[in-house]
Protein backbone atom coordinates (compact mmCIF):
# COMPACT_ATOMS: atom_id res chain seq x y z
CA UNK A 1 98.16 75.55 70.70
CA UNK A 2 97.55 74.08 74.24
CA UNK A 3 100.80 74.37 76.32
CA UNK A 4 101.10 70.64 77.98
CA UNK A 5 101.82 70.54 81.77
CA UNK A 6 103.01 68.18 83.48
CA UNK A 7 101.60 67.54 87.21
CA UNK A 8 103.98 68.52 90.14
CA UNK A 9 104.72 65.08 91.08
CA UNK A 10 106.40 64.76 87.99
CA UNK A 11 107.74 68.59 87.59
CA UNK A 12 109.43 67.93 90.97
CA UNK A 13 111.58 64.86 90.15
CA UNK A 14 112.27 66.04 87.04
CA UNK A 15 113.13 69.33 87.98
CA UNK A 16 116.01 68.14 90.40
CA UNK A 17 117.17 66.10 87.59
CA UNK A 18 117.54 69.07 85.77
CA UNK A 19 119.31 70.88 88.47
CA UNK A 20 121.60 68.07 89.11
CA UNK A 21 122.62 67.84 85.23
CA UNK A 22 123.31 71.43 85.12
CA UNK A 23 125.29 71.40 88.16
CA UNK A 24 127.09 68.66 87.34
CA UNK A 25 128.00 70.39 83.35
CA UNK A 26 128.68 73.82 85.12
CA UNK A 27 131.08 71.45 87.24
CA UNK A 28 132.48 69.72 84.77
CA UNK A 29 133.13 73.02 82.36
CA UNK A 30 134.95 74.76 85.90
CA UNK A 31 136.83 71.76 86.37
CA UNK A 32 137.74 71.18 82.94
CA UNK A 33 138.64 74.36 82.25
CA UNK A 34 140.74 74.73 85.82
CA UNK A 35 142.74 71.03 84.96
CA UNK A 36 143.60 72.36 81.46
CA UNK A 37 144.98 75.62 82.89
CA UNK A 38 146.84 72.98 85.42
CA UNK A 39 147.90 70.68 82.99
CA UNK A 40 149.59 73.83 80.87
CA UNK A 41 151.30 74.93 83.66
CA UNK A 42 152.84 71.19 84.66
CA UNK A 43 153.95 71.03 80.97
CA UNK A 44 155.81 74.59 81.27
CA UNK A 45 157.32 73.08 84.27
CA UNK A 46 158.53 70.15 82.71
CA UNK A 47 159.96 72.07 80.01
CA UNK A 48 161.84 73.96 82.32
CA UNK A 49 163.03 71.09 84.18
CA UNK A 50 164.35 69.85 80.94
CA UNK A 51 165.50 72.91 79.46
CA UNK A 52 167.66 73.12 82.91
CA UNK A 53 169.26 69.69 82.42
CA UNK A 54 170.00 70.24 79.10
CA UNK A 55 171.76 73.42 79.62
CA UNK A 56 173.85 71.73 82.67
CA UNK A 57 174.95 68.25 80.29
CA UNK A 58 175.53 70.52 77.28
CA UNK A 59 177.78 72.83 78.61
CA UNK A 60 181.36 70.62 78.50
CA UNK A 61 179.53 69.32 75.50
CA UNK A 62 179.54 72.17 73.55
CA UNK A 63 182.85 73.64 74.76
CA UNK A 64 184.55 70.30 73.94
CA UNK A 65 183.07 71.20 70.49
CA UNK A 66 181.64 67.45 70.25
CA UNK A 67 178.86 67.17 68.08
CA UNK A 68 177.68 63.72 68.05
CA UNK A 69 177.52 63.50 71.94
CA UNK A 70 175.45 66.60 71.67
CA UNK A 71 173.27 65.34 69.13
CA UNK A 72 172.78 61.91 71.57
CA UNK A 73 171.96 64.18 74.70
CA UNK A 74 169.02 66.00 72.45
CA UNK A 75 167.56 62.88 71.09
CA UNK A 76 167.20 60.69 74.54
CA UNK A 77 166.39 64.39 76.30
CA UNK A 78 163.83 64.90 73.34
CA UNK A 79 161.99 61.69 73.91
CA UNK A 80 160.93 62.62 77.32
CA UNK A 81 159.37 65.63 76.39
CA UNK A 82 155.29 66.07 76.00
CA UNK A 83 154.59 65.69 72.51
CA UNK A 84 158.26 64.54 71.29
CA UNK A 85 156.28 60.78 70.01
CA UNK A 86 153.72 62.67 67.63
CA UNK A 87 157.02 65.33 66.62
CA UNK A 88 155.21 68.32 68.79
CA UNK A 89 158.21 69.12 70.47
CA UNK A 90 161.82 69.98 69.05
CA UNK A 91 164.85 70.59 70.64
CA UNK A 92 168.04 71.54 69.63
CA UNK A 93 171.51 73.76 70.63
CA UNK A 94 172.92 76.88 69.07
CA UNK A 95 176.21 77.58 68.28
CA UNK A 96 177.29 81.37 70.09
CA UNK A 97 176.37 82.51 66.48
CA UNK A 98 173.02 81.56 66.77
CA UNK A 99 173.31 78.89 64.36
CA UNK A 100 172.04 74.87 64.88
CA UNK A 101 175.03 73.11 66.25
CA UNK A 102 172.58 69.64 66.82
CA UNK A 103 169.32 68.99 66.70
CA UNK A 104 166.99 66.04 67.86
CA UNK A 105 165.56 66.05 64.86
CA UNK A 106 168.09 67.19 61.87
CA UNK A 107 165.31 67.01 59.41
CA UNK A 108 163.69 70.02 60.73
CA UNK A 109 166.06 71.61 62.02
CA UNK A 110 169.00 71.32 59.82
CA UNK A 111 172.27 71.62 61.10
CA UNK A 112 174.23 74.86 60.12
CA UNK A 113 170.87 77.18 59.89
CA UNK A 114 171.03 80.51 61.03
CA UNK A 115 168.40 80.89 63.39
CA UNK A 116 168.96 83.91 66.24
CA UNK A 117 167.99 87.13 64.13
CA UNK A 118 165.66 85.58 61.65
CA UNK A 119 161.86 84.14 62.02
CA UNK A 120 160.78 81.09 62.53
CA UNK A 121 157.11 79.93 62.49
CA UNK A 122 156.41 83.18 61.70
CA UNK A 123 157.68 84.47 65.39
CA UNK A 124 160.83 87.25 64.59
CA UNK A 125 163.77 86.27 67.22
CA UNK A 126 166.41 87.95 68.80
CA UNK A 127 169.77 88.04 67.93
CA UNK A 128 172.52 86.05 70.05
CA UNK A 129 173.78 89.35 71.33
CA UNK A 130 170.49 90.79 72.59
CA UNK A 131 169.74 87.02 74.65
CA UNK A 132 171.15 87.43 78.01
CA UNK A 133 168.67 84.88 80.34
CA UNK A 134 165.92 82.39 79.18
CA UNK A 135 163.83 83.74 77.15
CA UNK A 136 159.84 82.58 76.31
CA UNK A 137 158.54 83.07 73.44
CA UNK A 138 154.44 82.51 73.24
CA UNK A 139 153.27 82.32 69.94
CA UNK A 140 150.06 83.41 68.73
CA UNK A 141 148.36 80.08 68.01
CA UNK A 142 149.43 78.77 71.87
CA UNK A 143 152.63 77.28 71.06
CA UNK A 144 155.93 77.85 73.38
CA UNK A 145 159.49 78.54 72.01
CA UNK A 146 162.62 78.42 75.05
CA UNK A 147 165.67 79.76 74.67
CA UNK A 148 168.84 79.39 77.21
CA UNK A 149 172.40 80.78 76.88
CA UNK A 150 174.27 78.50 77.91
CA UNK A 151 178.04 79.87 79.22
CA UNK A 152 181.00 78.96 80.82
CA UNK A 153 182.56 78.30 84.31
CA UNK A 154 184.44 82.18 83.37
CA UNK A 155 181.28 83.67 81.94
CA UNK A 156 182.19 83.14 78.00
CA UNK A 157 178.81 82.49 76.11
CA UNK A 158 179.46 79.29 74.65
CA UNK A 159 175.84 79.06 72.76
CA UNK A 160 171.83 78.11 73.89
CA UNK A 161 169.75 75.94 74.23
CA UNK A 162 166.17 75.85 72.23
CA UNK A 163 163.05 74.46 72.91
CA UNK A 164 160.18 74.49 70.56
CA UNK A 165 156.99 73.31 71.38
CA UNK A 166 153.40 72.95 69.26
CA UNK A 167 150.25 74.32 70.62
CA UNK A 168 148.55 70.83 70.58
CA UNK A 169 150.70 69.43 73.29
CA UNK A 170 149.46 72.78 75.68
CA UNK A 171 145.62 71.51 74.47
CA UNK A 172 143.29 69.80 77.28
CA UNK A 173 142.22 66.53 76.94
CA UNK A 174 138.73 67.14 77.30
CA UNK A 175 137.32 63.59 77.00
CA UNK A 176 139.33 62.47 80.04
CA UNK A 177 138.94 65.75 81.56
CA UNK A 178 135.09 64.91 81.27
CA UNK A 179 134.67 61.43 81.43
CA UNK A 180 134.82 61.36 85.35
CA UNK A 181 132.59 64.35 85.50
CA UNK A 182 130.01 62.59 82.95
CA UNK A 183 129.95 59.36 85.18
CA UNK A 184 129.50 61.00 88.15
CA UNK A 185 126.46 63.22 86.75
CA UNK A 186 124.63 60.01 85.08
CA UNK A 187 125.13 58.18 88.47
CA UNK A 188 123.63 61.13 90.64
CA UNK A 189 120.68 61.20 87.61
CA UNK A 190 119.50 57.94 88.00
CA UNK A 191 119.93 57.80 92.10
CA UNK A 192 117.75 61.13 92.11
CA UNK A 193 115.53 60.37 89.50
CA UNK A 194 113.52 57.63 92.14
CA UNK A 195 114.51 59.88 95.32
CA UNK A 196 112.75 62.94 93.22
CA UNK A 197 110.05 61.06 92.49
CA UNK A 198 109.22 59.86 95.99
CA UNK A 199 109.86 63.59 97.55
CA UNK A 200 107.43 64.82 94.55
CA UNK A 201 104.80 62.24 95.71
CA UNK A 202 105.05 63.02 99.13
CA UNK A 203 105.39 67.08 98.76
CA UNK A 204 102.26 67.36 96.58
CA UNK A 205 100.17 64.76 98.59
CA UNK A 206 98.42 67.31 100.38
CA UNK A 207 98.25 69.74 97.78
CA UNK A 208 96.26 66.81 95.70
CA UNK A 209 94.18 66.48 98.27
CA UNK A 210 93.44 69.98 98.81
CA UNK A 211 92.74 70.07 94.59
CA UNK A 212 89.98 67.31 95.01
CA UNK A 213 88.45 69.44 97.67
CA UNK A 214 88.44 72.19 95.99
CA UNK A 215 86.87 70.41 93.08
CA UNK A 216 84.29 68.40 94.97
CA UNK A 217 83.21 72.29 96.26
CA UNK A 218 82.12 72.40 92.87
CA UNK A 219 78.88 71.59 93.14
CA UNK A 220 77.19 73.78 96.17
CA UNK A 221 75.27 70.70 97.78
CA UNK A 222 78.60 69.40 98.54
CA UNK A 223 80.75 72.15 99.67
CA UNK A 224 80.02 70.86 103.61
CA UNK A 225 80.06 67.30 103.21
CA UNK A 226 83.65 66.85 103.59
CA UNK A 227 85.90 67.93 105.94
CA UNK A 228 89.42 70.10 104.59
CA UNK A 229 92.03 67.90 104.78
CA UNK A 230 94.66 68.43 107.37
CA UNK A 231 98.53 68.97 106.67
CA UNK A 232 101.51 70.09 108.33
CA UNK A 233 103.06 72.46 106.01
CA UNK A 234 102.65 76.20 106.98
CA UNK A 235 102.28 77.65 103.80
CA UNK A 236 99.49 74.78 103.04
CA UNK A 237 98.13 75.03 106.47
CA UNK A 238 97.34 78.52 105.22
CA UNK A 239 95.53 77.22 101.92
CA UNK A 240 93.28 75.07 104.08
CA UNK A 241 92.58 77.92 106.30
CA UNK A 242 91.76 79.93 103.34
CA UNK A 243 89.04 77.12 101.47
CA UNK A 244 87.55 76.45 105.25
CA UNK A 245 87.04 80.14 105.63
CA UNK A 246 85.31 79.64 101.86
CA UNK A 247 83.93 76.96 103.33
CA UNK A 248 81.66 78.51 106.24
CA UNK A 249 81.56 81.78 103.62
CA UNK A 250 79.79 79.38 101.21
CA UNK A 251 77.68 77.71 103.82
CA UNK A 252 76.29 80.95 105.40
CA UNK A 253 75.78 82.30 101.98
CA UNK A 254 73.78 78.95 100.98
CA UNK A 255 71.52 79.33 104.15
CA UNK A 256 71.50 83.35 102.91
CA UNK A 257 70.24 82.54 99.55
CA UNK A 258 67.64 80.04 100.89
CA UNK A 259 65.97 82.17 103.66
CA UNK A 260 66.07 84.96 100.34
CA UNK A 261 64.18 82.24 98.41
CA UNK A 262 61.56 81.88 101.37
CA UNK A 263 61.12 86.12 101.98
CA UNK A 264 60.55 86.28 98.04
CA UNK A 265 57.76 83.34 97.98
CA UNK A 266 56.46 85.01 100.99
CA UNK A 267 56.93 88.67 99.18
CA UNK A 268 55.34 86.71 95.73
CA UNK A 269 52.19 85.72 97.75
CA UNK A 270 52.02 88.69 99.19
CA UNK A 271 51.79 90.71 95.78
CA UNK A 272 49.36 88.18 94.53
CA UNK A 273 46.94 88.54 97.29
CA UNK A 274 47.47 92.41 96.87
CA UNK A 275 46.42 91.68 93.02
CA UNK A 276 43.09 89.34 93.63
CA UNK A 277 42.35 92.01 96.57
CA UNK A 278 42.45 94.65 94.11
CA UNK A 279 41.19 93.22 91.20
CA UNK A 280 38.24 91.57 93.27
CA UNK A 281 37.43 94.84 95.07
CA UNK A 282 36.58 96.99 92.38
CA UNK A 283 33.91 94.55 91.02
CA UNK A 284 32.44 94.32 94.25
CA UNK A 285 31.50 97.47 94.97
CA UNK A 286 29.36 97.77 91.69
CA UNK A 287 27.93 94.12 92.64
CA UNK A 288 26.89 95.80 95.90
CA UNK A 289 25.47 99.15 94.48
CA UNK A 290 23.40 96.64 92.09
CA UNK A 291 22.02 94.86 94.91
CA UNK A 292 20.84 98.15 97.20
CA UNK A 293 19.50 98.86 93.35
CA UNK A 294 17.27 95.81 93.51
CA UNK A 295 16.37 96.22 96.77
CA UNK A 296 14.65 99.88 96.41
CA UNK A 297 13.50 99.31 92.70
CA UNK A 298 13.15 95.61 92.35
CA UNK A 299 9.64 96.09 91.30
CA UNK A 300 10.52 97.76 87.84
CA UNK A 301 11.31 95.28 85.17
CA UNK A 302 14.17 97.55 83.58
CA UNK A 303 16.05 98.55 86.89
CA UNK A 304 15.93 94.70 88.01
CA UNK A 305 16.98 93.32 84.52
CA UNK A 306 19.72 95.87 84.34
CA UNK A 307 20.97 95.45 87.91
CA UNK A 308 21.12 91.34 87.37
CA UNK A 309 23.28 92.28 84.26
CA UNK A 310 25.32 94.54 86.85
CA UNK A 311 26.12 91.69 88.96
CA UNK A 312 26.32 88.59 86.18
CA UNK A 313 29.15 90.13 84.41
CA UNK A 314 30.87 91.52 87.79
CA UNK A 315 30.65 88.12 88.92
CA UNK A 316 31.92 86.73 85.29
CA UNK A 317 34.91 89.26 86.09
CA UNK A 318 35.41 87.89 89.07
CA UNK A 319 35.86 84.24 88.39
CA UNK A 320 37.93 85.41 85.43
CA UNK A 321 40.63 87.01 87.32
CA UNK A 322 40.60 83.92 90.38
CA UNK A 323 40.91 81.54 87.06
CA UNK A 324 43.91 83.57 85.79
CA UNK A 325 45.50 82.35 89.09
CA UNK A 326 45.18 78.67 88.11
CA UNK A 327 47.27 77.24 85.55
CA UNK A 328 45.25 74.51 85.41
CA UNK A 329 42.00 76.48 84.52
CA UNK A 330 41.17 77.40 81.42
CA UNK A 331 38.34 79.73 81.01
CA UNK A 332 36.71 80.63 77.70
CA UNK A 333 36.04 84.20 77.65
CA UNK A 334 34.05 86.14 75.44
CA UNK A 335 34.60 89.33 72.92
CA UNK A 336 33.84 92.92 74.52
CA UNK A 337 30.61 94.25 73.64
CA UNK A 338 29.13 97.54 73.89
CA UNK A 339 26.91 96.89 76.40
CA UNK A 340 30.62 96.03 78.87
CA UNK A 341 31.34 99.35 78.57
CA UNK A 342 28.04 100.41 80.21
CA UNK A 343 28.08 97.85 82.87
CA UNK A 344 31.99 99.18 83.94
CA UNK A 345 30.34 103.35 84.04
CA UNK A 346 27.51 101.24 86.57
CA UNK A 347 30.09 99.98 88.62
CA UNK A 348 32.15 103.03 88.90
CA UNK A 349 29.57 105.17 89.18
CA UNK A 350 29.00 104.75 92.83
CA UNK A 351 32.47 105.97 93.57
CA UNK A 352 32.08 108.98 91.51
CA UNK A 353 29.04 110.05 93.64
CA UNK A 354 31.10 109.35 97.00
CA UNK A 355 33.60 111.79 95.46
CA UNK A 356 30.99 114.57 93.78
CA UNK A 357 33.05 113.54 90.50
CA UNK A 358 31.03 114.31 87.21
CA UNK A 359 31.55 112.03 85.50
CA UNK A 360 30.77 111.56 80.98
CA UNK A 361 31.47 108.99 78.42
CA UNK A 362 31.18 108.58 75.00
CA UNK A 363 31.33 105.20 73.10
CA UNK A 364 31.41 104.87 69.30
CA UNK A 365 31.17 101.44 68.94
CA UNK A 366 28.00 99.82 67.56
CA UNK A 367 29.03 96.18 67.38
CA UNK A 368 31.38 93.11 69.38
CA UNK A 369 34.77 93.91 68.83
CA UNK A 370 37.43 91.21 68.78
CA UNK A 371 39.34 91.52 72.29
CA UNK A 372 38.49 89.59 74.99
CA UNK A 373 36.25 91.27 77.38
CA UNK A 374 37.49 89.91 81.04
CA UNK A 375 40.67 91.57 81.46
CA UNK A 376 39.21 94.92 78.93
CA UNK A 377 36.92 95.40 81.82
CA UNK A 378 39.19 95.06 84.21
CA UNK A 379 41.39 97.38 82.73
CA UNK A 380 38.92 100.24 82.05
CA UNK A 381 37.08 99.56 85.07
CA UNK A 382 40.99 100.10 87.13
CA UNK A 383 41.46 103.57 84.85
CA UNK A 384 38.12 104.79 85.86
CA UNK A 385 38.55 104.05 89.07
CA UNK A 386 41.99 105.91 89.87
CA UNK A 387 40.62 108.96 87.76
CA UNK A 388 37.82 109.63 90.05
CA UNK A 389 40.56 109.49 93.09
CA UNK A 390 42.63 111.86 90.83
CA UNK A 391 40.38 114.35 89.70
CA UNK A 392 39.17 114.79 93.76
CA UNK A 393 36.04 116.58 95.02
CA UNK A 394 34.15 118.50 92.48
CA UNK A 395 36.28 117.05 89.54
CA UNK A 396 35.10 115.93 86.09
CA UNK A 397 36.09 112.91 84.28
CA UNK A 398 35.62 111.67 80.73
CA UNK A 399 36.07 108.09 79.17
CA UNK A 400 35.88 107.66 75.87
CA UNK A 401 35.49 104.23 74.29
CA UNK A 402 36.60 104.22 70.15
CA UNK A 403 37.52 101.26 67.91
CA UNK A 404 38.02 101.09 64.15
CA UNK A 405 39.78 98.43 62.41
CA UNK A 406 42.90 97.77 63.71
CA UNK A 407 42.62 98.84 66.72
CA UNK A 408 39.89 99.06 70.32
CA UNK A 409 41.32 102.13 72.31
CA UNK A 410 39.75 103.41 75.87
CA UNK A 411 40.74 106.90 77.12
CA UNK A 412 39.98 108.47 79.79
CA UNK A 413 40.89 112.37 81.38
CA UNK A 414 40.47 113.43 84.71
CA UNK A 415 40.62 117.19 85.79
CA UNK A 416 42.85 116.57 88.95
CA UNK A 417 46.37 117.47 88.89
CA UNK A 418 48.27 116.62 85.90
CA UNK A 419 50.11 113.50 86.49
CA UNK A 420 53.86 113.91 85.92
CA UNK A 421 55.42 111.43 82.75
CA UNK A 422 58.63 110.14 85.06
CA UNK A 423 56.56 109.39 88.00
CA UNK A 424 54.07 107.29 85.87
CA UNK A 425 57.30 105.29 83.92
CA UNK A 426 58.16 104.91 87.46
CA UNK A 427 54.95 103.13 88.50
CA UNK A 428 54.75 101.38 85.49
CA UNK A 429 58.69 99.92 86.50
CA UNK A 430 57.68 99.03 89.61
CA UNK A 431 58.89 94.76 89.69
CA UNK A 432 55.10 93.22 90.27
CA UNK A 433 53.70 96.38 91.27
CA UNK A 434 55.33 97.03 94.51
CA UNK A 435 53.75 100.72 94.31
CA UNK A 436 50.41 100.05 96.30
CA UNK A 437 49.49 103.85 95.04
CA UNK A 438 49.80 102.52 91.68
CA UNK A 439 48.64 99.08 91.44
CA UNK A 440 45.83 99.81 89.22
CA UNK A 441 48.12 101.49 86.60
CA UNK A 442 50.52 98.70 86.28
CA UNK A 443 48.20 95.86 86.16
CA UNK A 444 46.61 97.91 83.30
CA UNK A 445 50.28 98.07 81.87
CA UNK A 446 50.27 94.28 82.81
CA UNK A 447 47.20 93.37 80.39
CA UNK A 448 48.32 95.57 77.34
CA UNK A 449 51.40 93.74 77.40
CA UNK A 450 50.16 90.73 77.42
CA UNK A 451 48.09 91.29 74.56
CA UNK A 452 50.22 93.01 72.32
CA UNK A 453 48.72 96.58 73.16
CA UNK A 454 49.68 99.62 74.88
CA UNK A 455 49.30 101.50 78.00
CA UNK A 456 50.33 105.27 77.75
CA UNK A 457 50.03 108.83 79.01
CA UNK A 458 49.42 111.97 76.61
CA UNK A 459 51.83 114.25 76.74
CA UNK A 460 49.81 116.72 74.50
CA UNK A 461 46.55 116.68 76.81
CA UNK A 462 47.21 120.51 79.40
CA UNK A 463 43.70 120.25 81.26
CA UNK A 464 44.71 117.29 83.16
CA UNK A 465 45.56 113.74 83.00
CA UNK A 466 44.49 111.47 79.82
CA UNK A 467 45.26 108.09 79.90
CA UNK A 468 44.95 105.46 76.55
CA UNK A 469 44.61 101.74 76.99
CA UNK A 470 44.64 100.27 73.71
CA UNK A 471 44.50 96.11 72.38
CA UNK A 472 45.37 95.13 68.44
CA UNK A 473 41.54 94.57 67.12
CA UNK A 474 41.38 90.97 65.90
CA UNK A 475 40.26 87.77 66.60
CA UNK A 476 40.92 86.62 70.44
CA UNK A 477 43.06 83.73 71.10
C-alpha cells in the first residue's frame, strides 16, 4: 500500500501543531502532577494547623472532664477540615486510656471504644504508653491518621487528640488542574495553526521552485532554457549550486553527444565509401583484364564473346552493389548459374598471375541454383581474392563450388599460412568492418547473414586455410 505524504507546506504547520500539543500535555502532566504534590502538602499543613488548635482548646476541656464542650469544639473544628462535608475527615479525643472521650461524628466513632493498642482501618496503633509526640500514620491506600498527646501545664498526660483522614481528600483535582492547561494549548493551536502555515509557505517557496526546475530538466531540450532560481538560504543556495553545476554538466554533455553524433555519420560514411571502394574494385580489375583481352584477341569470336560476358556481369555486379546503397532502388536480380562461377575465376585470375598463385577449381553444379547471384559473386569473388594475397608467391589455391538440395556451398583453401580461428572471430566482430585487413571477410560474413547462411573456417583442414561460404538452396526472395 502507497504511504500518503503530505507536501512540506502542510508537514510544516502541522508539525508545529504537533509540537505545541505535546508541549503543552508534557506541561500540563508536570504541572499537574507538581500542584497535586502541592495541594497534598497544603492539606497536611492544614491538618496540622488544626490538629494544633485542637490540642491547645482541648486541654482545660478535657481536664475539666467536660464532655459536651468537647464534643462542640470537634464538630465546629471538624467542619473546617478538607473533606469533613463528604465525611472524609474524622476527628475525635482520647481519653489517657486511649479510649474515645468525643467524637465529631459519634456514629463512627462511638464513644467509649478502645482505640490506642488495637487496629483500625486495618492500620495496627500504638498503645497510649508508647505515644510520646505527634505521631503520622500513612496508610497504604494514601490516607493520613494524626495523633497528639495532649498534657498538662505539670506534664500529666491528660489524653490525644486524633485525626483521621481518607485518601480521596489527598487526590488531585485533575480537571481543574487541567482545564487551564487545556485552554491555553487549544488557544496556542489555533494561533499557530495560520502562523505555521504562512512560515511553511514561505520556507518551502524556494524549495518548490527549485522542484519545478528540476522537473522541467526533464526533458534534455529544456535543461538551459531557464535560469536556477535564486534564494537566500545557505543550505538551498547549495542545492542551486549543485543543479547549475548539473546544469552546465548536462549542457556540455548535450553538445558532447551531438559532435559524437556528427564523428559517427562522418565515421558511417566513411565505412560505406570503404565498402563501395572495395566491393567496386574487385570487379574492376576483371572488367579491365577483359578489355586488354579484346583488345589483343578481338578478332576471335570466342575470346570476344567471352570477354563481353566478362564485363556484362562485372558491370551487373556493379550496379547491384551501388543499388544496395539506395533504399529506394529495387533491383531484380537473378539466380546463380554455373557459368557465374566461371566469370568470378576470369576476374580473379589476373591477380593470381601478378602473384605466381596456381590457382584450380572444381564446380559440380550442372544447372541454376536458387540463390541470388549478385551478392554470391561478390562473396566468392572477395574469398578468392584474399586467398591469393594469403597463399603469397608461389602458392596454390583451390575453390570448389558444390550444391545439392538444401544447400549451395563455395570453399576455397589457400596454401599460405594457416589463418588462426580467434583472429578470424575477431575480424568477423569487427562493428561495420573497421578491420581494413579484413574487409573482404566480414562483408562475406555480412551476406551469409543476411541470407540465412553461413560464413566459417575449418578447423579440420592442416595444409592451410579453407574457408566455406554457404546460402540455404531455395527459391530467392
Amino acid at each position: 500500500m502507497k504511504r500518503l505524504r503530505l507536501p512540506y507546506r502542510v508537514q510544516i504547520p502541522l508539525g508545529l501543531a504537533l509540537a505545541v500539543l505535546i508541549t503543552a500535555l508534557f506541561v500540563t502532566a508536570v504541572g499537574a502532577r507538581l500542584s497535586a504534590r502541592d495541594a497534598r502538602a497544603q492539606t497536611l499543613a492544614t491538618l496540622d494547623r488544626a490538629m494544633v488548635l485542637l490540642v491547645a482548646q482541648a486541654r482545660p476541656l478535657l481536664a475539666a472532664d467536660d464532655t459536651w464542650r468537647v464534643f462542640s469544639l470537634l464538630r465546629d473544628t471538624a467542619a473546617l477540615l478538607p473533606g469533613a462535608d463528604r465525611l472524609r475527615a474524622r476527628v475525635a479525643v482520647l481519653d489517657a486510656q486511649g479510649r474515645v472521650f468525643a467524637a465529631a461524628n459519634p456514629a463512627v466513632l462511638e464513644t467509649g471504644r478502645q482505640l490506642l493498642g488495637e487496629t483500625l482501618h486495618g492500620q495496627p496503633l500504638l498503645t497510649a504508653e508508647e505515644i510520646q509526640q505527634r505521631q503520622r500514620i500513612e496508610q497504604a491506600d494514601g490516607g493520613i491518621m494524626l495523633l497528639d498527646p495532649i498534657s498538662s501545664e505539670d506534664g500529666q498526660l491528660l489524653g490525644f487528640v486524633l485525626m483521621d483522614v481518607d485518601a480521596p481528600v489527598f487526590a488531585p483535582k485533575w480537571a481543574q488542574l487541567a482545564r487551564p492547561a487545556l485552554i491555553g494549548m487549544g488557544l496556542a493551536v489555533v494561533l499557530l495553526i495560520p502562523a505555521g502555515w504562512w512560515l511553511g509557505r514561505r520556507m518551502t517557496a524556494p524549495v518548490a521552485g527549485l522542484a519545478r526546475f528540476i522537473h522541467a530538466m526533464e526533458p534534455a531540450a529544456a535543461i538551459t532554457a531557464q535560469p536556477v532560481p535564486h534564494t537566500d538560504d545557505p543550505e538551498l543556495q547549495r542545492i542551486a549550486r549543485a543543479l547549475h553545476s548539473l546544469q552546465s554538466a548536462w549542457e556540455e554533455r548535450r553538445r558532447a553527444e551531438q559532435r559524437a553524433l556528427s564523428a559517427e555519420r562522418l565515421a558511417a560514411v566513411g565505412r560505406m565509401t570503404a565498402a563501395v571502394a572495395h566491393e567496386i574494385n574487385n570487379p574492376l580489375a576483371g572488367l579491365l583484364t577483359a578489355i586488354r583481352t579484346l583488345r589483343l584477341h578481338g578478332d576471335a569470336p570466342q575470346a570476344r564473346e567471352r570477354a563481353l560476358d566478362v564485363i556484362e556481369h562485372g558491370l551487373m555486379q556493379i550496379r547491384t552493389t551501388v543499388a544496395a546503397l539506395l533504399p529506394q532502388a529495387r533491383v531484380q536480380d537473378r539466380p546463380l548459374e554455373p557459368s557465374d562461377f566461371d566469370d568470378v575465376l576470369t576476374l580473379a585470375q589476373p591477380a593470381a598471375q601478378a602473384q605466381g598463385v596456381s590457382l584450380s577449381a572444381r564446380s559440380e553444379v550442372e544447372s541454376a541454383l536458387r540463390v541470388p547471384s549478385a551478392p554470391v559473386r561478390q562473396a566468392m569473388l572477395n574469398m578468392l581474392l584474399n586467398a591469393i594475397k594469403a597463399a603469397g608467391p608461389g602458392g596454390r589455391v583451390a575453390v570448389q563450388l558444390l550444391a545439392d538440395a538444401e544447400q549451395v556451398r563455395f570453399c576455397v583453401t589457400n596454401s599460405g599460412t594457416a589463418l588462426d580461428p580467434q583472429r578470424f572471430a575477431a575480424t568477423l566482430a569487427q562493428e561495420g568492418g573497421d578491420d581494413p585487413r579484413g574487409f573482404g571477410i566480414w562483408v562475406c560474413q555480412q551476406i551469409a547473414n543476411h541470407h540465412r547462411g553461413g560464413f566459417t573456417l575449418d578447423p579440420d583442414y592442416r595444409d592451410g586455410t579453407r574457408l566455406v561460404f554457404w546460402l540455404p538452396n531455395r527459391e530467392i526472395d
